[in-house]
mmCIF file of C-alpha atoms and ligand atoms in Angstrom:
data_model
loop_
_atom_site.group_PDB
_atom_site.id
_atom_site.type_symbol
_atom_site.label_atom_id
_atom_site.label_comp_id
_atom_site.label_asym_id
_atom_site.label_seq_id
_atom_site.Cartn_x
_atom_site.Cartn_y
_atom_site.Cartn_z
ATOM 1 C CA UNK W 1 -49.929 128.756 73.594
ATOM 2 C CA UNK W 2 -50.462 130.398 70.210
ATOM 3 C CA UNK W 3 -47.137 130.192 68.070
ATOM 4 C CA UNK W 4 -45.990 132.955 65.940
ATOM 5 C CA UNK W 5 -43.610 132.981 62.839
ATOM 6 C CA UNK W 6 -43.808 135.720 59.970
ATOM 7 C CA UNK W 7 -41.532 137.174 57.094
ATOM 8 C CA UNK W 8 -39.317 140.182 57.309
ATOM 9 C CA UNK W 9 -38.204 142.616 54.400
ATOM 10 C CA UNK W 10 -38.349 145.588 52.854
ATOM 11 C CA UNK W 11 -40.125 146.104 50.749
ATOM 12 C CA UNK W 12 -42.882 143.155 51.741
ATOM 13 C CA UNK W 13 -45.947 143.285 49.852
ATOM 14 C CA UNK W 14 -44.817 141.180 47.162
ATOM 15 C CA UNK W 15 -43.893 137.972 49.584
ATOM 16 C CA UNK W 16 -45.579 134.714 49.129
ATOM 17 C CA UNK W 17 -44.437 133.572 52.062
ATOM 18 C CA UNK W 18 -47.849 134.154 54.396
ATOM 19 C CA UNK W 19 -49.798 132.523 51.818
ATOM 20 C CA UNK W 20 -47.430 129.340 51.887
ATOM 21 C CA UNK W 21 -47.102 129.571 55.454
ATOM 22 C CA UNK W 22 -50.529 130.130 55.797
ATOM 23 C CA UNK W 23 -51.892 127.273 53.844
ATOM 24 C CA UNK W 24 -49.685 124.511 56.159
ATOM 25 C CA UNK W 25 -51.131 126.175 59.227
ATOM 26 C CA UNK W 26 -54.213 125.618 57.979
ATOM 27 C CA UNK W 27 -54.079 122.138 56.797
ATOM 28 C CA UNK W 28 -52.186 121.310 59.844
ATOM 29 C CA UNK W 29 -55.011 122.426 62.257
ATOM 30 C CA UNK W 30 -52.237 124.805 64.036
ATOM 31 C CA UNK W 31 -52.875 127.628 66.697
ATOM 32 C CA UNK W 32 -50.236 129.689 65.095
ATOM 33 C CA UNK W 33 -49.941 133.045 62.874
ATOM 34 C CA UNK W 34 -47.256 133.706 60.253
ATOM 35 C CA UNK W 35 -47.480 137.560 59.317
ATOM 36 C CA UNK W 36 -45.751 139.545 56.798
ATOM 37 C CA UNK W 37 -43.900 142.846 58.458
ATOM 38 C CA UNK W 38 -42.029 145.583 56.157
ATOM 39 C CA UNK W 39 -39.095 146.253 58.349
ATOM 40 C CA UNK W 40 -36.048 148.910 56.779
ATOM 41 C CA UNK W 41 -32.168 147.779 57.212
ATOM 42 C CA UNK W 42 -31.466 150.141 59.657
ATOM 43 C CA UNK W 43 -34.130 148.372 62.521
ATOM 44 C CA UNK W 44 -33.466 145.258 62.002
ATOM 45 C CA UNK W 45 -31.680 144.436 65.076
ATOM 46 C CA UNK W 46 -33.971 145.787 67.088
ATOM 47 C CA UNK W 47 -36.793 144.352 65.749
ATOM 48 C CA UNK W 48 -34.879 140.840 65.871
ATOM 49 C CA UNK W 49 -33.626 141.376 69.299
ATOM 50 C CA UNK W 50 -37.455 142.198 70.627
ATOM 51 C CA UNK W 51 -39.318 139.610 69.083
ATOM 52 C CA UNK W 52 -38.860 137.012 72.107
ATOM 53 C CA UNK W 53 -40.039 138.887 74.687
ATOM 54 C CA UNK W 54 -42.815 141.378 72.680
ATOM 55 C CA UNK W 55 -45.176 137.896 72.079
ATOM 56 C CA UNK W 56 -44.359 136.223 75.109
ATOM 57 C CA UNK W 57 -46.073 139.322 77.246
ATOM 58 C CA UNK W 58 -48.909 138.882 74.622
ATOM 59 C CA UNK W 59 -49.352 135.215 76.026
ATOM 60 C CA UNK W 60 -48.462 133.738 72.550
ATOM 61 C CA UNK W 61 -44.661 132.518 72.056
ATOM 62 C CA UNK W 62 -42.758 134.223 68.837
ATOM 63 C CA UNK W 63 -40.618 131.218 67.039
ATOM 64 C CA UNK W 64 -38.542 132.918 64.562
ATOM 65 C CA UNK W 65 -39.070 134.668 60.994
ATOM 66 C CA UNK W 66 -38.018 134.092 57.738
ATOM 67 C CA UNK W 67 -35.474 137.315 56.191
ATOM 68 C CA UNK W 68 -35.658 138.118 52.908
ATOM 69 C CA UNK W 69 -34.224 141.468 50.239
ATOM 70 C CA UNK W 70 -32.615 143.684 51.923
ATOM 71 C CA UNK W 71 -32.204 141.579 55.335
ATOM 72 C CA UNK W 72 -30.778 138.291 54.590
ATOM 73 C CA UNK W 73 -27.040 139.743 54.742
ATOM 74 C CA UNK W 74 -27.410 142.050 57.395
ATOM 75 C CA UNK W 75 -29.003 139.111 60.321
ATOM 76 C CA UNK W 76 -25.320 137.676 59.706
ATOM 77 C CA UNK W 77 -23.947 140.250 62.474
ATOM 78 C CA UNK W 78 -27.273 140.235 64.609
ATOM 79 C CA UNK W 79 -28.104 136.614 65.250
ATOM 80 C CA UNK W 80 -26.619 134.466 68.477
ATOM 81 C CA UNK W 81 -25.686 131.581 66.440
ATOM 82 C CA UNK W 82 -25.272 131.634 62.564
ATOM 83 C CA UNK W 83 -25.044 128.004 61.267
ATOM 84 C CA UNK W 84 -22.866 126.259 58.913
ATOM 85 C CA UNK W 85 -25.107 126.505 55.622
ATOM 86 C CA UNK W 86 -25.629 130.218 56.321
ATOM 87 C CA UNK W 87 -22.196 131.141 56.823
ATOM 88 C CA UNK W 88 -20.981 129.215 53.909
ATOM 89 C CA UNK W 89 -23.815 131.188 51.680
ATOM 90 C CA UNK W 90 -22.995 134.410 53.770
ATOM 91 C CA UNK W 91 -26.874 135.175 54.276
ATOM 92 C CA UNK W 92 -29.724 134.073 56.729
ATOM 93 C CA UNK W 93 -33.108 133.511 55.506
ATOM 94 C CA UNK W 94 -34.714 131.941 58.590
ATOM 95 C CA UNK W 95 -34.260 132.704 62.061
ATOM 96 C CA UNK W 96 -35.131 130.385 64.994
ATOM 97 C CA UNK W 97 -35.527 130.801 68.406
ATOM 98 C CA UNK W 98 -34.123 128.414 70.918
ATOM 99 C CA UNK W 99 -35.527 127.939 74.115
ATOM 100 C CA UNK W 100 -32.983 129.695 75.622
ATOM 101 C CA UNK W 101 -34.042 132.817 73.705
ATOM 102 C CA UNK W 102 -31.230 132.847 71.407
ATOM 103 C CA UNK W 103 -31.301 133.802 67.749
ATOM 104 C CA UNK W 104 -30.403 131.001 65.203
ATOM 105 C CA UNK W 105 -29.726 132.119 61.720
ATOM 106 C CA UNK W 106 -29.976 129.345 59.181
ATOM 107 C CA UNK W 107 -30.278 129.455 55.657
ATOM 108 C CA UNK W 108 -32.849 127.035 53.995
ATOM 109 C CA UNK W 109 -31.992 127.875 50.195
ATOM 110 C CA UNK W 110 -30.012 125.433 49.070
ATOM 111 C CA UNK W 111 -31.793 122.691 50.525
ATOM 112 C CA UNK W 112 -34.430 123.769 49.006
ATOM 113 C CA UNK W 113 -33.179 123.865 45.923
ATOM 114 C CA UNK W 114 -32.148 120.345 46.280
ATOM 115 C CA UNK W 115 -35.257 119.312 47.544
ATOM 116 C CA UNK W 116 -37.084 121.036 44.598
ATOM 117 C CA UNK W 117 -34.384 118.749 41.906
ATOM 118 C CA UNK W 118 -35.060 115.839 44.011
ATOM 119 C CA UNK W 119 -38.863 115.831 42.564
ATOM 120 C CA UNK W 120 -37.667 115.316 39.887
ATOM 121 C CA UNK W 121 -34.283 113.705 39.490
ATOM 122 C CA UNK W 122 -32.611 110.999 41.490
ATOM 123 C CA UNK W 123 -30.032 113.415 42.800
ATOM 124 C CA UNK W 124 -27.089 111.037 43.768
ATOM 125 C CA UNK W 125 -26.775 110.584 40.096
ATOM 126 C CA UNK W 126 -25.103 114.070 40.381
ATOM 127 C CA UNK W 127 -22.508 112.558 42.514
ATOM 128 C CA UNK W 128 -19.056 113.373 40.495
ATOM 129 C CA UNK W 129 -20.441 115.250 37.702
ATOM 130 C CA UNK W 130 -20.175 118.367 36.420
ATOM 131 C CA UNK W 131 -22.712 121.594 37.247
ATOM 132 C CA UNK W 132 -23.165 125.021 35.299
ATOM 133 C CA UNK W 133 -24.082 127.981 37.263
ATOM 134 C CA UNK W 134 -25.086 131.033 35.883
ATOM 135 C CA UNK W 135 -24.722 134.413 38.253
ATOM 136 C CA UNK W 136 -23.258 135.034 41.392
ATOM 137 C CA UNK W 137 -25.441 137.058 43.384
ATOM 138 C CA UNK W 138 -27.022 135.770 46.727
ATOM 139 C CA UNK W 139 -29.131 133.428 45.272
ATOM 140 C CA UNK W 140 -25.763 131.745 43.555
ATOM 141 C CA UNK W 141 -24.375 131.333 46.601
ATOM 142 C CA UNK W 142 -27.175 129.196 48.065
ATOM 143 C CA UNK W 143 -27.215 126.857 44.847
ATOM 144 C CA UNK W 144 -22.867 126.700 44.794
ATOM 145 C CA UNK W 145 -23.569 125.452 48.266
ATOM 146 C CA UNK W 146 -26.136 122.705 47.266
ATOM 147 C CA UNK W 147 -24.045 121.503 44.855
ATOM 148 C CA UNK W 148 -21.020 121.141 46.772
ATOM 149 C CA UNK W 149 -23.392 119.185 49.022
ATOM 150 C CA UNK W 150 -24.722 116.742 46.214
ATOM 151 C CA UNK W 151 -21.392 115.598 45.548
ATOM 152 C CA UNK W 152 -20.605 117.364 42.398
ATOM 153 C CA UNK W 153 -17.198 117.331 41.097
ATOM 154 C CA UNK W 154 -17.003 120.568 39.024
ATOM 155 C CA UNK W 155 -18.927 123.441 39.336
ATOM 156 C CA UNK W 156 -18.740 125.625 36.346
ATOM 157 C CA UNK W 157 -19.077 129.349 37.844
ATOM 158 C CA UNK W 158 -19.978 132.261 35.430
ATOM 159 C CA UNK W 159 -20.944 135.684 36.361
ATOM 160 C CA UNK W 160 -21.115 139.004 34.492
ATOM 161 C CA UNK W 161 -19.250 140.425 36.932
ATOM 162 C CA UNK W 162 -16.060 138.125 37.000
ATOM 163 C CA UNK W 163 -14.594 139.290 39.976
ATOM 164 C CA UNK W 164 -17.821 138.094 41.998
ATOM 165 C CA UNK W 165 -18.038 134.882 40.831
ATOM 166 C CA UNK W 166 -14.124 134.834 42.138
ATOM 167 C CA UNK W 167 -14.894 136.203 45.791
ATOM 168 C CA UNK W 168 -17.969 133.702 45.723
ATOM 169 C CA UNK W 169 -15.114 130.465 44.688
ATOM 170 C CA UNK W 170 -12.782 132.325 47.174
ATOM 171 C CA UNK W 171 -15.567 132.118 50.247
ATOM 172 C CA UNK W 172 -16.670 128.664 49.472
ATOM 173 C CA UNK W 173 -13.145 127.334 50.067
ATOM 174 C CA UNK W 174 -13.497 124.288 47.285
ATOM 175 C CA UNK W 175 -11.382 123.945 44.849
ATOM 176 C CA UNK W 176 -14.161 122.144 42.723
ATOM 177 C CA UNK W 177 -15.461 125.161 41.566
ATOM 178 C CA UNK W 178 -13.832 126.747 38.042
ATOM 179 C CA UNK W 179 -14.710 130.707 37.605
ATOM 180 C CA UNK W 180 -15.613 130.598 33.210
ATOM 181 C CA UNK W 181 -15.780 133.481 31.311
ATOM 182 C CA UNK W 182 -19.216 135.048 30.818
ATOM 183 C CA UNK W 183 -19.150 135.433 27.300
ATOM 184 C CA UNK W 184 -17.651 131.497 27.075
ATOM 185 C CA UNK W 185 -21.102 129.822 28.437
ATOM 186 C CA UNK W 186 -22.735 128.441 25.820
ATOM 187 C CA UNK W 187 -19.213 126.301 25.272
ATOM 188 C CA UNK W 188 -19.525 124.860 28.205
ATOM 189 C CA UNK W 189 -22.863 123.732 28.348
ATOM 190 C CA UNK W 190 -21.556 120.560 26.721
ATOM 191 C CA UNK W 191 -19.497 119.649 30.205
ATOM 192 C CA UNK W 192 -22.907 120.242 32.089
ATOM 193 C CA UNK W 193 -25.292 117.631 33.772
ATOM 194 C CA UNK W 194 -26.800 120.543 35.753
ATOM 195 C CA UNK W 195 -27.677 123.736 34.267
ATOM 196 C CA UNK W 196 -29.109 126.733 36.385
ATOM 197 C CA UNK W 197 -29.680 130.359 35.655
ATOM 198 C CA UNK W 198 -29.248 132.051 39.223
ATOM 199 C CA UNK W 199 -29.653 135.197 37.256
ATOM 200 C CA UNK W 200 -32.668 137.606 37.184
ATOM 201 C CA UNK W 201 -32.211 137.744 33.553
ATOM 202 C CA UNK W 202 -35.589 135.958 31.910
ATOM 203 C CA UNK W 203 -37.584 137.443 34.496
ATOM 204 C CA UNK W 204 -40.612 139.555 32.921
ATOM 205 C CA UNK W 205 -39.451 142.808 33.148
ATOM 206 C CA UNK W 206 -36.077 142.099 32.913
ATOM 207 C CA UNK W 207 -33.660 140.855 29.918
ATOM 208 C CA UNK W 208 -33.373 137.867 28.694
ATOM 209 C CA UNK W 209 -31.085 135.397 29.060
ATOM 210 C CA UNK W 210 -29.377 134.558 25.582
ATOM 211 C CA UNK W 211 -27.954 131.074 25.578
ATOM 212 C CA UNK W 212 -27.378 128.642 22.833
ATOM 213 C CA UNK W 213 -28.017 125.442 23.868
ATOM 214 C CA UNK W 214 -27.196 123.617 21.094
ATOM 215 C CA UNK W 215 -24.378 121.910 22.639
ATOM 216 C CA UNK W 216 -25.954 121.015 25.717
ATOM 217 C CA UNK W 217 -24.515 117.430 27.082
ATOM 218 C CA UNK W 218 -26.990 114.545 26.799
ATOM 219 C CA UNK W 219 -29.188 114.448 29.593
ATOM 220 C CA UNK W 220 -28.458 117.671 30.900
ATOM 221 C CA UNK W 221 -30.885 119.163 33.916
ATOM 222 C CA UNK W 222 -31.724 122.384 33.091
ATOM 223 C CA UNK W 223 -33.402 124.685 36.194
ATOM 224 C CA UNK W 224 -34.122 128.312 36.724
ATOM 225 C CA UNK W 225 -34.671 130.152 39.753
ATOM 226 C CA UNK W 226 -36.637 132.661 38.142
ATOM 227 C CA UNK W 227 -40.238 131.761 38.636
ATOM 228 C CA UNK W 228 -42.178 134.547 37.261
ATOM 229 C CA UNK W 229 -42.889 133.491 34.260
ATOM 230 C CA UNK W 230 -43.215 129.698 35.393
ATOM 231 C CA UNK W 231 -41.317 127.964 32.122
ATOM 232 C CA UNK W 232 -38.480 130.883 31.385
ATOM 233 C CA UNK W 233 -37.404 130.888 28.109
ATOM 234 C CA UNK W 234 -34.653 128.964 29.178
ATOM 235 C CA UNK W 235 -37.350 126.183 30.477
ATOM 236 C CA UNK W 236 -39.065 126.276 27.607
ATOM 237 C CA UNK W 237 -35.981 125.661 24.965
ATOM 238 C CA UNK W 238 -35.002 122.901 27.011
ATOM 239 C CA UNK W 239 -38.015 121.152 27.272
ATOM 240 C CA UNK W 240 -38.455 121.519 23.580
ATOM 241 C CA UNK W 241 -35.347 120.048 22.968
ATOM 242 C CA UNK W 242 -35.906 117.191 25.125
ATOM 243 C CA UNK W 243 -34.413 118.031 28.014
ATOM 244 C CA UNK W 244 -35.865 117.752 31.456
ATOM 245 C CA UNK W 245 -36.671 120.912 33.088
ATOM 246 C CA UNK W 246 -37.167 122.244 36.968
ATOM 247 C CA UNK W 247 -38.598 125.068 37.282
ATOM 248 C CA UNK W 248 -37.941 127.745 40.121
ATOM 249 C CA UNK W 249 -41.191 127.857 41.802
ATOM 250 C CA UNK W 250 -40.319 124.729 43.501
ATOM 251 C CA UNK W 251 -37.232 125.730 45.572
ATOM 252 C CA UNK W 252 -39.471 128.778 47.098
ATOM 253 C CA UNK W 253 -41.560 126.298 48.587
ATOM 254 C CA UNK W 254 -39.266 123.944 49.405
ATOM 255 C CA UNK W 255 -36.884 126.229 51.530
ATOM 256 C CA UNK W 256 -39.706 126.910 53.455
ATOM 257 C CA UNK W 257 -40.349 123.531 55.024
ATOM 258 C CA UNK W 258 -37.343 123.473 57.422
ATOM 259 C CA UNK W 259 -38.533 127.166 59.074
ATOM 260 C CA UNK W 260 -41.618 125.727 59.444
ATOM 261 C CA UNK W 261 -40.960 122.641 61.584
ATOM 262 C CA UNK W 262 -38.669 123.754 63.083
ATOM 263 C CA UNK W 263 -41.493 126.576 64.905
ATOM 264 C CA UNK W 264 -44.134 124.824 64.982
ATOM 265 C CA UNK W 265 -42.890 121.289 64.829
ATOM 266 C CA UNK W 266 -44.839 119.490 62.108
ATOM 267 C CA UNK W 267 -42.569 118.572 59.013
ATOM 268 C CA UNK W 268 -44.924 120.099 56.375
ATOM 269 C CA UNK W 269 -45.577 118.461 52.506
ATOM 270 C CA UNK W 270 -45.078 120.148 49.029
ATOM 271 C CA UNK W 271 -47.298 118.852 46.454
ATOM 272 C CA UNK W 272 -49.593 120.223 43.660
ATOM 273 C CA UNK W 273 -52.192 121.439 45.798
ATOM 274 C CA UNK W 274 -49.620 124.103 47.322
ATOM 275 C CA UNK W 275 -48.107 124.359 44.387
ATOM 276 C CA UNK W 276 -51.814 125.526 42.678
ATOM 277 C CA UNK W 277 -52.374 127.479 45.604
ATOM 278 C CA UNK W 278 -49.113 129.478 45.634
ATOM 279 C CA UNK W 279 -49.547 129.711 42.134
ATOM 280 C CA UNK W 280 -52.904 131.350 42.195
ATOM 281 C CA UNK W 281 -51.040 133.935 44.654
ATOM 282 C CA UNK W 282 -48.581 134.587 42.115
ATOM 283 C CA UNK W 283 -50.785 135.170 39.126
ATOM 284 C CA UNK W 284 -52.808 137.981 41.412
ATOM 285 C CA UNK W 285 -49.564 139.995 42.159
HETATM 286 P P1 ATR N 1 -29.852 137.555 44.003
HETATM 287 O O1 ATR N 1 -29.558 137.750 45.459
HETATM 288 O O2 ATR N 1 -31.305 137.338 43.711
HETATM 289 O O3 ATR N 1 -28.995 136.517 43.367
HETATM 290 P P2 ATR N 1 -28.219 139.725 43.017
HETATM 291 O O4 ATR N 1 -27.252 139.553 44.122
HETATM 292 O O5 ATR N 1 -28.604 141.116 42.647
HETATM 293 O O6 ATR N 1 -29.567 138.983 43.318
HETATM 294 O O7 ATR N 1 -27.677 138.956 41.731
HETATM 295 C C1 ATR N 1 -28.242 139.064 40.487
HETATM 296 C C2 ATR N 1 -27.473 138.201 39.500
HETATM 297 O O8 ATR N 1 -28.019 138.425 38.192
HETATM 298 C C3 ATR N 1 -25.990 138.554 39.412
HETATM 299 O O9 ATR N 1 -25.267 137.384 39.082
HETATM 300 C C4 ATR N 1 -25.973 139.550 38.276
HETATM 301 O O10 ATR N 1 -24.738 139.695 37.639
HETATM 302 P P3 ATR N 1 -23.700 140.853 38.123
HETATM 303 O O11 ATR N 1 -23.052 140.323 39.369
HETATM 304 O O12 ATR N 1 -22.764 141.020 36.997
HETATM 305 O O13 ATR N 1 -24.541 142.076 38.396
HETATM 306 C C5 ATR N 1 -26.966 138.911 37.347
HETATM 307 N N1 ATR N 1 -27.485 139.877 36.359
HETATM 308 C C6 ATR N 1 -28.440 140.808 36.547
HETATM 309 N N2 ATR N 1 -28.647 141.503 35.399
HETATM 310 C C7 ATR N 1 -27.798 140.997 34.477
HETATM 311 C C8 ATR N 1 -27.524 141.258 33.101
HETATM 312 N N3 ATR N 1 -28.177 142.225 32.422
HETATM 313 N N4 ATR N 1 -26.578 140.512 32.465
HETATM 314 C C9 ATR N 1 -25.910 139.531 33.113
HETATM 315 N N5 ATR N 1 -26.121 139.230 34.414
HETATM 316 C C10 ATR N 1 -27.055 139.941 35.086
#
């Protein structure tokens, strides 16, 4: 029976999701389809609630669906079953269904952006240090989570908006994190043995992200979740300072391997030829 998975948002163009998706299903030999479908806020439960039964009368089976802007939040209240990770981050970005026709909600983010540092850094050397996190929008939430899970024992929170970065401390229930002033970042960074900018500032289009790093700690890992451009300017100072540098292209893929075995039950592999391939995507949009 053919198995079906897709991606859900609004707007949806832009997703590189059925690219990624569709390059494991390919490798993997799989009978399966993973389709992009613009869906608005307001029919999102129904759309949700259908998808069982609309594929199965189609004689293919419908597995689940990754969410992403404006849905992630919303699938909180529509789901059968939100798990830990996604209530903790207070979003869903992949929805499974059981066998019993039940909606899962999960959220893959953070272990994908632990998976994405684990390329590249032996990540129980975190254990009991000390993280900076810039922002505290949705995609803040997912890497506060991560950390909490890699053992850190400070996380440095600093947000524009101070009062978010509060309700995001306040929701996590840890007393490890420490809400920082805004304008008080750059002092910090020489407590940090993670950096990352959760921020959309850097992104082409948007503003940059001014930060002095001249008193980054020794050793420091500096990431970015903004992957458009590749090396931000944050990337690139850090690397030329000797620094070493993930990038946020890497956690996009990454979050995407648990949705995908998880339908179609193969665990799938990130490495450079994905990587290439996604890129290429990219560079076209
Ligand atoms: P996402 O879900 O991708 O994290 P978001 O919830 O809109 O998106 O969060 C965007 C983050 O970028 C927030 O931390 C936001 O800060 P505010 O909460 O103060 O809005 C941050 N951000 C966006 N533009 C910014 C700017 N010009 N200066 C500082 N922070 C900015």
């Amino acid at each position: 029976m053919k198995k079906n998975a897709g991606v859900m948002g609004f707007p949806i163009a832009h997703s590189l999701s059925p690219r990624l998706h569709g390059y494991w299903i390919k490798k993997y030999g799989l009978d399966a389809d993973y389709l992009a479908r613009e869906v608005r806020p307001e029919n999102l439960k129904d759309t949700l609630r259908r998808l069982p039964q609309e594929c199965l009368s189609e004689g293919s089976v419908f597995c689940g669906t990754n969410l992403t802007i404006p849905l992630k939040e919303a699938a909180m209240d529509i789901v059968d079953i939100v798990e830990e990770a996604a209530q903790k981050i207070g979003a869903v970005n992949t929805v499974v269904v059981n066998e019993e026709g039940q909606l899962i909600g999960r959220n893959t983010d953070g272990l994908g952006f632990q998976d994405s540092l684990a390329e590249h850094v032996d990540i129980k050397t975190f254990h009991n240090k000390t993280a900076l996190v810039l922002g505290a929008g949705g995609a803040a939430r997912a890497i506060v989570f991560a950390c909490l899970m890699m053992g850190f024992r400070r996380i440095l929170l600093t947000n524009r908006t101070r009062q978010r970065a509060i309700d995001l401390a306040q929701d996590m229930k840890s007393e490890k994190i420490d809400v920082i002033q805004w304008e008080e970042r750059a002092a910090f960074c020489k407590e940090a043995d993670l950096l990352v900018n959760t921020t959309s500032l850097g992104m082409t289009g948007q503003d940059p992200l001014e930060l002095n790093l001249d008193r980054l700690k020794n050793g420091c890992v500096v990431t970015d979740i903004v992957y458009v451009p590749l090396e931000t300017d944050l990337l690139r100072q850090a690397r030329e300072k000797g620094y070493r540098t993930v990038d946020g292209l890497g956690m996009l893929l990454h979050q995407a391997k648990a949705g995908f075995e998880a339908w179609f039950g193969i665990k799938p592999e990130v490495d450079a030829a994905l990587r290439d391939y996604v890129l290429q995507g990219l560079n076209k949009k």
